[in-house]
Coordinates of C-alpha atoms (C1' of nucleotides) in Angstrom, one line a residue:
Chain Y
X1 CA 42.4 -136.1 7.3
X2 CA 39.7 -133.7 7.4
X3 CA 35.7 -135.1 6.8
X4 CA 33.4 -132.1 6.2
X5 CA 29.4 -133.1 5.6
X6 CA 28.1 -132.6 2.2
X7 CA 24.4 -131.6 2.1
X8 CA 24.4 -133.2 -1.6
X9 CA 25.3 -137.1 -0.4
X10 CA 23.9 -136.5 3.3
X11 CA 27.1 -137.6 5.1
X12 CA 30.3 -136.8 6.2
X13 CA 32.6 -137.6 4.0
X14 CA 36.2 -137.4 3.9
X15 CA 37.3 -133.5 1.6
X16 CA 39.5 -134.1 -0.9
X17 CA 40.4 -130.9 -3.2
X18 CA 40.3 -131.4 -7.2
X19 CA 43.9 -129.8 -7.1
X20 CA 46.2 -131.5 -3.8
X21 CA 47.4 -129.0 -1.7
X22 CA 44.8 -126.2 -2.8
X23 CA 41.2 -125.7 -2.0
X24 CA 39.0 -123.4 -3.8
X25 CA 35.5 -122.0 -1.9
X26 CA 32.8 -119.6 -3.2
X27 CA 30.6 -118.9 -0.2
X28 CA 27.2 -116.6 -0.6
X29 CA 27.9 -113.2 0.9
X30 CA 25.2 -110.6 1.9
X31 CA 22.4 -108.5 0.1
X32 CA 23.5 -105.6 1.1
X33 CA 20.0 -103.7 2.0
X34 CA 20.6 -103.4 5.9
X35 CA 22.9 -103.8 8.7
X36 CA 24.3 -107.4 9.2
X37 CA 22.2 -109.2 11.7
X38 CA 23.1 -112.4 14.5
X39 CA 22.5 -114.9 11.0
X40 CA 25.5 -113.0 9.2
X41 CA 27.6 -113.1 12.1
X42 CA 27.5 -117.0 12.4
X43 CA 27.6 -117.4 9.1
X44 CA 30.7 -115.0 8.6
X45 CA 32.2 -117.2 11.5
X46 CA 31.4 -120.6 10.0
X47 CA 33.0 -119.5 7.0
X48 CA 35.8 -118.1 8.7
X49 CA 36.5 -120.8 10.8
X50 CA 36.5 -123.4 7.4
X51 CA 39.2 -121.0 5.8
X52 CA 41.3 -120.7 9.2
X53 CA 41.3 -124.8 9.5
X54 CA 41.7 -125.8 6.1
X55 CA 44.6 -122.7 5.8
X56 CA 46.0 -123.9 9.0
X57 CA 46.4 -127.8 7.9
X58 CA 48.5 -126.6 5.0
X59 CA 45.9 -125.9 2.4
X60 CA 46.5 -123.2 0.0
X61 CA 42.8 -121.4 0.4
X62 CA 40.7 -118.9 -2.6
X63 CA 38.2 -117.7 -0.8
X64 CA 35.4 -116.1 -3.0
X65 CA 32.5 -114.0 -1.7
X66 CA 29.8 -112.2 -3.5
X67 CA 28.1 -109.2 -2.3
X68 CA 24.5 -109.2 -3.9
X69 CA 24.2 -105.2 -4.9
X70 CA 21.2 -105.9 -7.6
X71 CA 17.5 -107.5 -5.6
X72 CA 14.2 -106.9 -4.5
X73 CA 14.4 -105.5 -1.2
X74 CA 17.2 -103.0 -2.4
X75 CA 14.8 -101.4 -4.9
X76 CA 12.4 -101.3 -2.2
X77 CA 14.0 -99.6 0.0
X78 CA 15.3 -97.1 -2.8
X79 CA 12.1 -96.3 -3.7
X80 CA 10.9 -96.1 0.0
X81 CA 14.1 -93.7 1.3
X82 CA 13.7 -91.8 -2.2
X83 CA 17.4 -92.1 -3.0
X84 CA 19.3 -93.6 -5.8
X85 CA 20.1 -97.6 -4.7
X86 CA 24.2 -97.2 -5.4
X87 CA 23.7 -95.3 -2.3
X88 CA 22.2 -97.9 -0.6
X89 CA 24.4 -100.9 -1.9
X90 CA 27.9 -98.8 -1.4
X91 CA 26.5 -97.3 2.3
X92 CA 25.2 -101.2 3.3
X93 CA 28.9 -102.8 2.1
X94 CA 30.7 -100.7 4.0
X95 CA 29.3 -101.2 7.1
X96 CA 29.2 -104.6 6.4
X97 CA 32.8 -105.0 6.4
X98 CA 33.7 -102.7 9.1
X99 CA 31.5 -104.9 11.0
X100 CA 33.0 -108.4 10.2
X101 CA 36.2 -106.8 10.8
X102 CA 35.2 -105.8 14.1
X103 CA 33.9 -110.0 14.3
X104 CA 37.6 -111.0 13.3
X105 CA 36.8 -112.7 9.9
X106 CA 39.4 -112.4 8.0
X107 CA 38.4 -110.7 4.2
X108 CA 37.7 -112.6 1.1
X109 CA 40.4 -113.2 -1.5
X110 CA 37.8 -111.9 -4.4
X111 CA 34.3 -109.5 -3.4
X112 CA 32.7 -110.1 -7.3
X113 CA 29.7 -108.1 -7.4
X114 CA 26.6 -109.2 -8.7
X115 CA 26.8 -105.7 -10.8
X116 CA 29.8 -106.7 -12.1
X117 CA 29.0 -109.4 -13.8
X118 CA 25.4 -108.7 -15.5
X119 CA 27.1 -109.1 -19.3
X120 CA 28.3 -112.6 -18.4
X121 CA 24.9 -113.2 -16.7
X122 CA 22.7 -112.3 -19.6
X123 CA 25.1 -114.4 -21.6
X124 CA 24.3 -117.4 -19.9
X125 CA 20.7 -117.2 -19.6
X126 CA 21.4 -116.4 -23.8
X127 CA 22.8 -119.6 -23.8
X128 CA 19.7 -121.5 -21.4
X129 CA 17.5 -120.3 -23.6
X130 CA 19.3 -121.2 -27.1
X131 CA 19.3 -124.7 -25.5
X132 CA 15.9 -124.6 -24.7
X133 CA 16.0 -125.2 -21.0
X134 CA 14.7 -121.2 -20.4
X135 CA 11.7 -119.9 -21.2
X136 CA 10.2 -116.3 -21.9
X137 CA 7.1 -115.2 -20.4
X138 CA 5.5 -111.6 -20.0
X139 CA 7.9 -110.7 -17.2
X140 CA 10.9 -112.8 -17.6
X141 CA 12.9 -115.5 -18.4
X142 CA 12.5 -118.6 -16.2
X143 CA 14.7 -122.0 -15.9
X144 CA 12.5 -125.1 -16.3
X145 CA 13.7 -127.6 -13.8
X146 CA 12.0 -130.4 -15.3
X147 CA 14.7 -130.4 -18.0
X148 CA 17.4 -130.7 -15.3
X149 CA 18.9 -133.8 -14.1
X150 CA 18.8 -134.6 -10.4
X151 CA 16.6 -131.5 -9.3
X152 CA 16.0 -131.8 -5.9
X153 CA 19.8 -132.8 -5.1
X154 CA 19.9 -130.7 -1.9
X155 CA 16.3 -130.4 -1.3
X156 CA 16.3 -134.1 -0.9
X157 CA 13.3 -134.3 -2.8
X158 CA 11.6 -135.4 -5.6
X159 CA 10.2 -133.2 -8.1
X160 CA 6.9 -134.0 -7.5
X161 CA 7.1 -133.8 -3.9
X162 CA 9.2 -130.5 -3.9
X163 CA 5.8 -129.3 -6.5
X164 CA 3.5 -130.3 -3.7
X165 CA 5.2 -128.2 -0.9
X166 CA 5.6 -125.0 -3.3
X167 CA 3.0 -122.2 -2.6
X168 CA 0.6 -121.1 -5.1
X169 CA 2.1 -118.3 -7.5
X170 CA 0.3 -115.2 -8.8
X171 CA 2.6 -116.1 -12.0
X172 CA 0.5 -118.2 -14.3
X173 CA 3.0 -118.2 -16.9
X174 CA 5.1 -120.8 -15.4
X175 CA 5.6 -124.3 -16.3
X176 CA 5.9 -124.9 -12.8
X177 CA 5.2 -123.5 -9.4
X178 CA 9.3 -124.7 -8.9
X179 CA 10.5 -122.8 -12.0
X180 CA 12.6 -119.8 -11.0
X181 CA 13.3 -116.2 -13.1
X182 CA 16.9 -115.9 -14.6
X183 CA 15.9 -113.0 -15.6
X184 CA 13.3 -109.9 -14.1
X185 CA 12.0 -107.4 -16.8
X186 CA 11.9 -103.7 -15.5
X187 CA 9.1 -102.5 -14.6
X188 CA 9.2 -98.4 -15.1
X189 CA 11.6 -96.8 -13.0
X190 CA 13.6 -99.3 -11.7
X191 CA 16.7 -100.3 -12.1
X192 CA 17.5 -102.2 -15.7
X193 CA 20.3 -103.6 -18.0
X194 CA 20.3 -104.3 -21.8
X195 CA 19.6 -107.2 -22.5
X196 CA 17.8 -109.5 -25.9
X197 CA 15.4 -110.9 -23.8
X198 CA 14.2 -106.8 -23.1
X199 CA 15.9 -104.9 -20.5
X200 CA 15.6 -105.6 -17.0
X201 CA 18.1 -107.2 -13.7
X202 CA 19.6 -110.9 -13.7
X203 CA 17.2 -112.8 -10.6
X204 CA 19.0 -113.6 -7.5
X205 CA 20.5 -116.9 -8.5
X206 CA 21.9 -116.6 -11.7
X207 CA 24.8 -114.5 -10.4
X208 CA 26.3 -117.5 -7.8
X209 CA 26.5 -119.6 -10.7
X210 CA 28.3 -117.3 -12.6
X211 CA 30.7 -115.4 -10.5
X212 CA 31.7 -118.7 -8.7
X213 CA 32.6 -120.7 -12.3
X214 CA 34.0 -117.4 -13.4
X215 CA 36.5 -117.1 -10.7
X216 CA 37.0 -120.7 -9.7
X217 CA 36.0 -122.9 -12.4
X218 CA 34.0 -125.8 -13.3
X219 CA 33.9 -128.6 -10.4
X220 CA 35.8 -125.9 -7.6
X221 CA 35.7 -127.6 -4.4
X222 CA 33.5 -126.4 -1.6
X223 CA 30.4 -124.2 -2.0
X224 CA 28.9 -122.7 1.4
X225 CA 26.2 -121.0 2.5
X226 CA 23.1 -121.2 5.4
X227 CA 21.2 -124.2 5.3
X228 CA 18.1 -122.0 4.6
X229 CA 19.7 -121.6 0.9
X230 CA 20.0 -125.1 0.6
X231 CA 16.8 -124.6 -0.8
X232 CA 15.7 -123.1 -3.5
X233 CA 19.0 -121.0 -3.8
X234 CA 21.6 -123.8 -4.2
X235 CA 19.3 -125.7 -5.9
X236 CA 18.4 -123.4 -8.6
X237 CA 22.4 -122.7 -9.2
X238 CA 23.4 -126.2 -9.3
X239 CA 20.3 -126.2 -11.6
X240 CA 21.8 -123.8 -14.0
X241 CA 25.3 -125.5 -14.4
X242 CA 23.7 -128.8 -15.0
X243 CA 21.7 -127.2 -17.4
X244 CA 24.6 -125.5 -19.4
X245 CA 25.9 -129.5 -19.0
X246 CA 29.0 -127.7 -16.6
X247 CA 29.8 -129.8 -13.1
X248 CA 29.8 -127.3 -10.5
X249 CA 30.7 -127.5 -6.7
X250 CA 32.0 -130.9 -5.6
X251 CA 30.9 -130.2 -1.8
X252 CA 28.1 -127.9 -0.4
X253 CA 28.5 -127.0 3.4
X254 CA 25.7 -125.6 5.2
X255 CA 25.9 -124.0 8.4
X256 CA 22.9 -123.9 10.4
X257 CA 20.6 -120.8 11.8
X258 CA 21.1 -118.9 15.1
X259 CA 17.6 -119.0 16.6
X260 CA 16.2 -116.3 18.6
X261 CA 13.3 -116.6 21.3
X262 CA 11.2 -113.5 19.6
X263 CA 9.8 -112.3 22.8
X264 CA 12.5 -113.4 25.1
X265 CA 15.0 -111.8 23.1
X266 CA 13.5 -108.9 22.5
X267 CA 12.7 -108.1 26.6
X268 CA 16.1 -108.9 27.6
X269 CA 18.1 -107.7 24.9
X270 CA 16.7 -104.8 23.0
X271 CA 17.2 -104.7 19.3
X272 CA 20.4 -107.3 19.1
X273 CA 19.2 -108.9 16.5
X274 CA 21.6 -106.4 14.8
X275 CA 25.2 -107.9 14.4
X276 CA 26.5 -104.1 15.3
X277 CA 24.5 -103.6 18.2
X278 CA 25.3 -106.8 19.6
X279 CA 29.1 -106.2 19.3
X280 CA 28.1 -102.3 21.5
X281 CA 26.9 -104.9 23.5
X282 CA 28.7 -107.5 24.2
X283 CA 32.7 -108.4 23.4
X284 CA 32.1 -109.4 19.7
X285 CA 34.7 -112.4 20.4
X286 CA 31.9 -113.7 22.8
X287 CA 29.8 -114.2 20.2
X288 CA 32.4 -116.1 18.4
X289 CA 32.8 -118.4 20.9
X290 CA 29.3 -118.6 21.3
X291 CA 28.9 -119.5 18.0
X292 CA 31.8 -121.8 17.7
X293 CA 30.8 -123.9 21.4
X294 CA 27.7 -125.1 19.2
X295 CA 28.6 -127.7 15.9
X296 CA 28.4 -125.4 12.8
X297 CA 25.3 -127.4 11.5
X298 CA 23.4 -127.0 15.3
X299 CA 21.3 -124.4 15.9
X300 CA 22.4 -121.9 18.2
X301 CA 20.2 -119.6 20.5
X302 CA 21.5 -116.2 21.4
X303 CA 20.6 -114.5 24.5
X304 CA 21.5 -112.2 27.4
X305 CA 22.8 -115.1 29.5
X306 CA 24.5 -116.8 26.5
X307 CA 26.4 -113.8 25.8
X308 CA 27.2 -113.1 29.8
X309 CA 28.7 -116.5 29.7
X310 CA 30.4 -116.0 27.1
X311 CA 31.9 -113.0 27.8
X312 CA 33.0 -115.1 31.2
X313 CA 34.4 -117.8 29.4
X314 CA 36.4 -115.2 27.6
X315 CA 37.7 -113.5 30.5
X316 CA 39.3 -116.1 31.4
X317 CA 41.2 -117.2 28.4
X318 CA 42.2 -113.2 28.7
X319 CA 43.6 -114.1 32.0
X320 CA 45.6 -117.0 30.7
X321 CA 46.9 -114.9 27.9
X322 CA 48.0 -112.2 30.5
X323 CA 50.0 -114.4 32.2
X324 CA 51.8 -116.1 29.0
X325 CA 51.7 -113.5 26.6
X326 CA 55.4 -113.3 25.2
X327 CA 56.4 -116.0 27.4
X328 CA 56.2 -119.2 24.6
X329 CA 57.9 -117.6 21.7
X330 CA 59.9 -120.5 20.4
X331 CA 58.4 -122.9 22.6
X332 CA 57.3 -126.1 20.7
X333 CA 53.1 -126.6 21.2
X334 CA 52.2 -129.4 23.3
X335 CA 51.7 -132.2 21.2
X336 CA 49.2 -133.7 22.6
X337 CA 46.8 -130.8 22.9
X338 CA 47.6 -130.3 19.2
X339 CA 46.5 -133.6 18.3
X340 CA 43.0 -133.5 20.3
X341 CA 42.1 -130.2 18.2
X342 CA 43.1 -131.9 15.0
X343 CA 41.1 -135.4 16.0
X344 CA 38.4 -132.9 16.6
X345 CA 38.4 -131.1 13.7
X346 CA 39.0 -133.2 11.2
X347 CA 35.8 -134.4 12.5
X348 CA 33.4 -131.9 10.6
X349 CA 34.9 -129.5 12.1
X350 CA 34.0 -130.6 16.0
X351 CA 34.2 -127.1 17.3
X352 CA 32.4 -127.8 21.0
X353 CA 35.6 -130.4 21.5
X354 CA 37.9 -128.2 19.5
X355 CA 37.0 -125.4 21.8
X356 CA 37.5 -127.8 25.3
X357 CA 40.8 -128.4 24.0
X358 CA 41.6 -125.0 24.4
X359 CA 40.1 -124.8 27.7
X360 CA 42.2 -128.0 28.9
X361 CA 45.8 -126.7 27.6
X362 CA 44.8 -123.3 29.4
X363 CA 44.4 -125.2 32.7
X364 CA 47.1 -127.2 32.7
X365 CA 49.1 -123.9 31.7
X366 CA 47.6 -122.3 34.6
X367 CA 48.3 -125.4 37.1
X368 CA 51.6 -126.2 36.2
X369 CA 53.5 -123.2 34.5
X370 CA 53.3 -125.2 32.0
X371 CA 54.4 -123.5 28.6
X372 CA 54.4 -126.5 26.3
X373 CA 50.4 -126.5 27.0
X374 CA 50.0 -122.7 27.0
X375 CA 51.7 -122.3 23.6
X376 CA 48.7 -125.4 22.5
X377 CA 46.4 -122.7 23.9
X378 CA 47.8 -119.6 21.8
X379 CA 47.9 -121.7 19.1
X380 CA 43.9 -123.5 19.0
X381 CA 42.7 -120.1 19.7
X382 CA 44.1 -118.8 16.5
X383 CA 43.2 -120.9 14.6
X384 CA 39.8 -121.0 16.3
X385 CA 40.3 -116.9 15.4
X386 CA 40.2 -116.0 19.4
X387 CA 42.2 -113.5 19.3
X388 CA 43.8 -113.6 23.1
X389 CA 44.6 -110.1 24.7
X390 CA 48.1 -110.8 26.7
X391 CA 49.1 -107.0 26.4
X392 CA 48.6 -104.6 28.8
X393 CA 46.2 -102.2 28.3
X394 CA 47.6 -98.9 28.4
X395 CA 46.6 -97.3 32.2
X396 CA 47.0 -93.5 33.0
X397 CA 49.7 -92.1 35.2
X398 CA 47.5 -91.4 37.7
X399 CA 45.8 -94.8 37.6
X400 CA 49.0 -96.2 37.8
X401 CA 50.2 -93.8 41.1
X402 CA 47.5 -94.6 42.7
X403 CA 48.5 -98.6 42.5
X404 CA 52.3 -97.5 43.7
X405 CA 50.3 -95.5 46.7
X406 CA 48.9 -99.0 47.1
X407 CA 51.9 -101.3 47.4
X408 CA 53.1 -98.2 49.9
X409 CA 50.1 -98.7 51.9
X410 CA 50.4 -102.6 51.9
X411 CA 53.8 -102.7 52.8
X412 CA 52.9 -100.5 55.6
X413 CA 50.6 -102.7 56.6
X414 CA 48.2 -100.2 56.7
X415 CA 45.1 -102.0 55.2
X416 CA 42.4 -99.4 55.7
X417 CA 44.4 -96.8 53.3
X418 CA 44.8 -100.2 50.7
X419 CA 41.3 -101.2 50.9
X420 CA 40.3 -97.2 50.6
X421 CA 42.8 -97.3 47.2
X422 CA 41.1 -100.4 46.2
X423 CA 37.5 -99.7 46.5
X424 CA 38.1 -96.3 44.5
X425 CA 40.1 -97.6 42.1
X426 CA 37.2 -100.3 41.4
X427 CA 34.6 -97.4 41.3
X428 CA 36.4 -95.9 38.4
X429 CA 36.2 -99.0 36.5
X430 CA 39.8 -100.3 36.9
X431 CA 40.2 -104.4 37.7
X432 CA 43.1 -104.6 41.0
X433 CA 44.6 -107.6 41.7
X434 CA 48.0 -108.1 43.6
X435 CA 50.4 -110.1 42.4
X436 CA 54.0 -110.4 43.2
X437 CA 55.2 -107.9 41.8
X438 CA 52.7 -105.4 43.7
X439 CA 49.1 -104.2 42.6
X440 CA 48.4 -104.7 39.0
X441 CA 45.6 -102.8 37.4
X442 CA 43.5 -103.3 34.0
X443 CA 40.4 -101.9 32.2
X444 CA 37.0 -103.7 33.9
Chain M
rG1 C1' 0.6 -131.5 4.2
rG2 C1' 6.0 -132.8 2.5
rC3 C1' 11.4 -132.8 4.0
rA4 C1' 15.1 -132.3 7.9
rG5 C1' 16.6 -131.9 12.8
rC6 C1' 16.2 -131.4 18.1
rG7 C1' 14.6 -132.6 23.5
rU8 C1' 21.3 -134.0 28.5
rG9 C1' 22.6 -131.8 35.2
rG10 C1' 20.8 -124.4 37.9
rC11 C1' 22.0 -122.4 32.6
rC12 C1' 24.7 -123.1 27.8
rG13 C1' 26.5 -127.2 25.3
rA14 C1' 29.4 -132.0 23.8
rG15 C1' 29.5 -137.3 23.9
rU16 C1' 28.9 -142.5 24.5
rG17 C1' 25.7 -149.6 24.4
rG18 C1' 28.7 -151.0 30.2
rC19 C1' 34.6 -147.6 31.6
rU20 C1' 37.6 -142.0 36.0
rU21 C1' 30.6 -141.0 31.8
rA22 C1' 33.7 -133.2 27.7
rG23 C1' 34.1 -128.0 28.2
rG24 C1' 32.2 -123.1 29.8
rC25 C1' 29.2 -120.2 33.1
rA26 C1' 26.7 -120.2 37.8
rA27 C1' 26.5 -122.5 43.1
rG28 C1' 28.9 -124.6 47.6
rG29 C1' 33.5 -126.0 50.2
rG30 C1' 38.9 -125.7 50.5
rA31 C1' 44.1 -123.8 49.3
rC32 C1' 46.4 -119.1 48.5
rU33 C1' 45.7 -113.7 50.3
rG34 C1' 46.1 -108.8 55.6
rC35 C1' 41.1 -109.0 53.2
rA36 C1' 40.2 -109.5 48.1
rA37 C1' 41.0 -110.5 42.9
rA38 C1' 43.3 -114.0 39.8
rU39 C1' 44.7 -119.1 39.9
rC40 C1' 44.5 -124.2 41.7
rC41 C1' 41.8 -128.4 44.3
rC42 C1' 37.1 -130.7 45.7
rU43 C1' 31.5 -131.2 45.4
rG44 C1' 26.4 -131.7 43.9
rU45 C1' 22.1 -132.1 40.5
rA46 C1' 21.5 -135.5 33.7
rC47 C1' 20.1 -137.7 29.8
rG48 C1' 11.3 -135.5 27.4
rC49 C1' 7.4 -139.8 28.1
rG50 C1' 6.0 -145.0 27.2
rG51 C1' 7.3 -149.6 25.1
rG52 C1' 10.9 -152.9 22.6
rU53 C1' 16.0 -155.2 21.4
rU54 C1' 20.0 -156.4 24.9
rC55 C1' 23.2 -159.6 30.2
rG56 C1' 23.0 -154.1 30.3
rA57 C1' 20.5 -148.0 27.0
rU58 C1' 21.1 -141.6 28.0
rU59 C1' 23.3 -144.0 23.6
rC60 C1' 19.9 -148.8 18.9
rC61 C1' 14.4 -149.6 17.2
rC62 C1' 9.0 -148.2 17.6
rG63 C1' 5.2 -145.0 19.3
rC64 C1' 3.8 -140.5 21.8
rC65 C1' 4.4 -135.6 23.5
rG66 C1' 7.0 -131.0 22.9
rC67 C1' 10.2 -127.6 20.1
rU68 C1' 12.7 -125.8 15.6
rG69 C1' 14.2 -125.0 10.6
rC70 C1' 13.2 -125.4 5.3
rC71 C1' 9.2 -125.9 1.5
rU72 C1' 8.2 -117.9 -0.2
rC73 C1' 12.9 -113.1 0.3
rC74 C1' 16.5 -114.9 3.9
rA75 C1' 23.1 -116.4 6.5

RNA sequence: GGCAGCGUGGCCGAGUGGCUUAGGCAAGGGACUGCAAAUCCCUGUACGCGGGUUCGAUUCCCGCCGCUGCCUCCA
């Protein structure tokens, strides 16, 4: 049975869905201002790799992921670029998705917009304020968290000690430093909808609670994010759906930060703090193995090395897959190997183990020819989302009459002409190894 | 200042009160090969520092040092 860790109790603790048999997750997707950077790409993973598992041990999975198309730093950079911020939002999405599709994460099953739902939005914070829990000031509506019961949930933290760590505001019109806007009133020329508290845009939290109750309903199962929203973000939703007197997630998973050594990183890689750039970089699987040889909840530090040895490790599963691509179709998956990745990953999700299981079963396919193991291997790495290239990649003629010039050459014996073949067939890029059926050749 | 976490062999990164003490990459040796490549086999170097508990600690407790995240927009 499957134990995830729930940031709310602080332990692992064994996931049971409201509903048997189906699981329903809302997971915080991107402000789309800006290209995604290394954080998105773990956390696309992470949530990727819950919704493989959970889909893969016979859960039916709804899988709900917002994009954030209203905010701050899209109005900014508007305003800064001089055109209108649709522009921005529509440009930023696509990209966003090509990306992650580049990444392997599979799409979500709804994309609500935070644009999309400003009429139920407004009618919430209508309703906060009719019950008193939401206040108006000069520039907005605010939540006061005093009124809610168990603030400080995920911030493990009293409300007096989460007052004390809170920086001094500018906004003297709140109740409290911890008090957050439902609501931002328009300042002139940006961006505003109707609303009876004065036109303006819903603040960054409101829309979670919303669009997640909306499309899964009260007490859905499993709400994810970064653990750097823990705090105030998941907070202040939870806050609002206590405060309407609705239960709201049963489980909050939290994935933790990739970590990058400023200078270090900056000297040996460039500007990969960009997801895209990374992925012109590097095989974008590479990272996803990265990501998933570390627990979801570790830290993980990218660099130039890391990725090298990734990219190594991943090589190598390529070379396994080569060798028993189309060969286990039918073939029953090594028990065994199967119930290591399960022990594992029932385990909150014990990828580091998970991930050695795969690298066991793909030895012991290579040692003995052994397709029980190797179909374990095709199998883990799925669900892991390793996607295994077996196929051939397609070689010119001319490539490919230069390897049949080869096995002429070898079966002459005449080594200096093979070596001669070799070496300029490796200049150009290609990969020769001989096998028994003569010289083989692949992309480097 | 408050909260949370981390410090493992050349590197990344699991794990455990004693047992053959993950896995990947790199290194060295060997098998295979005309030579390679791929693959397989073998090998080395470990648990930040100081105490404590214990028959025994890398694993538990305390202190220290160092590092990180959150407390403000953030995946």
């Amino acid at each position: 049975m499957l134990h995830l860790f729930d940031t709310a109790r602080g332990a692992v603790v064994p996931f049971e869905p409201s509903t048997p048999g189906k699981v329903s997750i809302y997971a915080c997707g991107p402000t789309v201002y800006g290209p995604p950077h290394l954080g998105h790409g773990r956390n696309q993973v992470s949530y990727d790799l819950l919704r493989r598992y959970l889909a893969w041990s016979g859960f039916e999975v709804t899988f709900v992921s917002n994009i954030t198309d209203i905010d701050d730093k899209i109005i900014e950079r508007a305003r800064n670029e001089e055109r209108p911020w649709q522009d921005i939002t529509r440009r930023c999405e696509d990209v966003w998705f090509q990306g992650m599709d580049r990444l392997g994460i599979l799409r979500p099953d709804h994309t609500p917009h935070a644009t999309g739902y400003v009429d139920e939005m407004v009618a919430l914070i209508q309703r906060l304020v009719d019950r008193d829990v939401a206040y108006a000031t000069s520039d907005g509506v605010y939540l006061d968290v005093s009124q809610v019961e168990g603030y400080g949930l995920l911030a493990h933290g009293e409300l007096d000690q989460l007052r004390s760590g809170a920086r001094i505001e500018a906004n003297e019109e709140k109740r409290s430093p911890l008090d957050f806007a439902l609501w931002k009133l328009a300042k002139p020329g940006e961006p505003s909808w109707p609303a009876p508290f004065g036109d303006g845009r819903p603040g960054w939290h409101t829309e979670c609670v919303v669009m997640s109750l909306d499309l899964l309903g009260e007490g859905f199962d499993i709400h994810a994010g970064g653990n750097d929203l823990q705090f105030p973000h998941h907070e202040n939703e939870r806050a609002q759906a206590v405060a309407e007197g609705k239960r709201f997630a049963n489980l909050w998973f939290h994935h933790g930060m990739v970590e990058i050594d400023g200078e270090k990183m900056s000297k040996s890689l460039g500007n990969v703090s960009n997801l895209l750039d990374l992925m012109d970089a590097y095989d974008p699987r590479a990272f996803r193995l990265l990501v998933l040889r570390a627990h979801y909840r570790s830290p993980i530090d990218v660099s130039d090395d890391s990725m090298r040895d990734a990219e190594a490790a991943i090589a190598r599963l390529d070379g396994f897959a080569r060798r028993f691509a189309g060969r286990v179709d039918g073939v029953d998956a090594d028990p065994a190997s199967i119930e290591r990745f399960r022990t594992a990953m029932d385990d909150d999700l014990k990828t580091p183990t998970a991930v050695a299981t795969l690298f066991d079963a793909v030895n012991r396919a290579n040692k003995d020819d052994d397709l029980e193991a190797a179909a374990a291997a095709f199998e883990i790495a799925g669900v892991l989302g390793l996607e295994l290239r077996g196929e051939a990649a397609s070689v010119p003629d001319e490539v490919l009459a230069r390897a049949r010039d080869r096995d002429e050459a070898r079966a002459a014996k005449d080594w200096a002409a093979a070596d001669q073949i070799r070496d300029e067939l490796t200049a150009a890029g290609w990969v020769v190894e001989d096998t028994a059926d003569g010289t083989t050749v692949r992309p480097g």
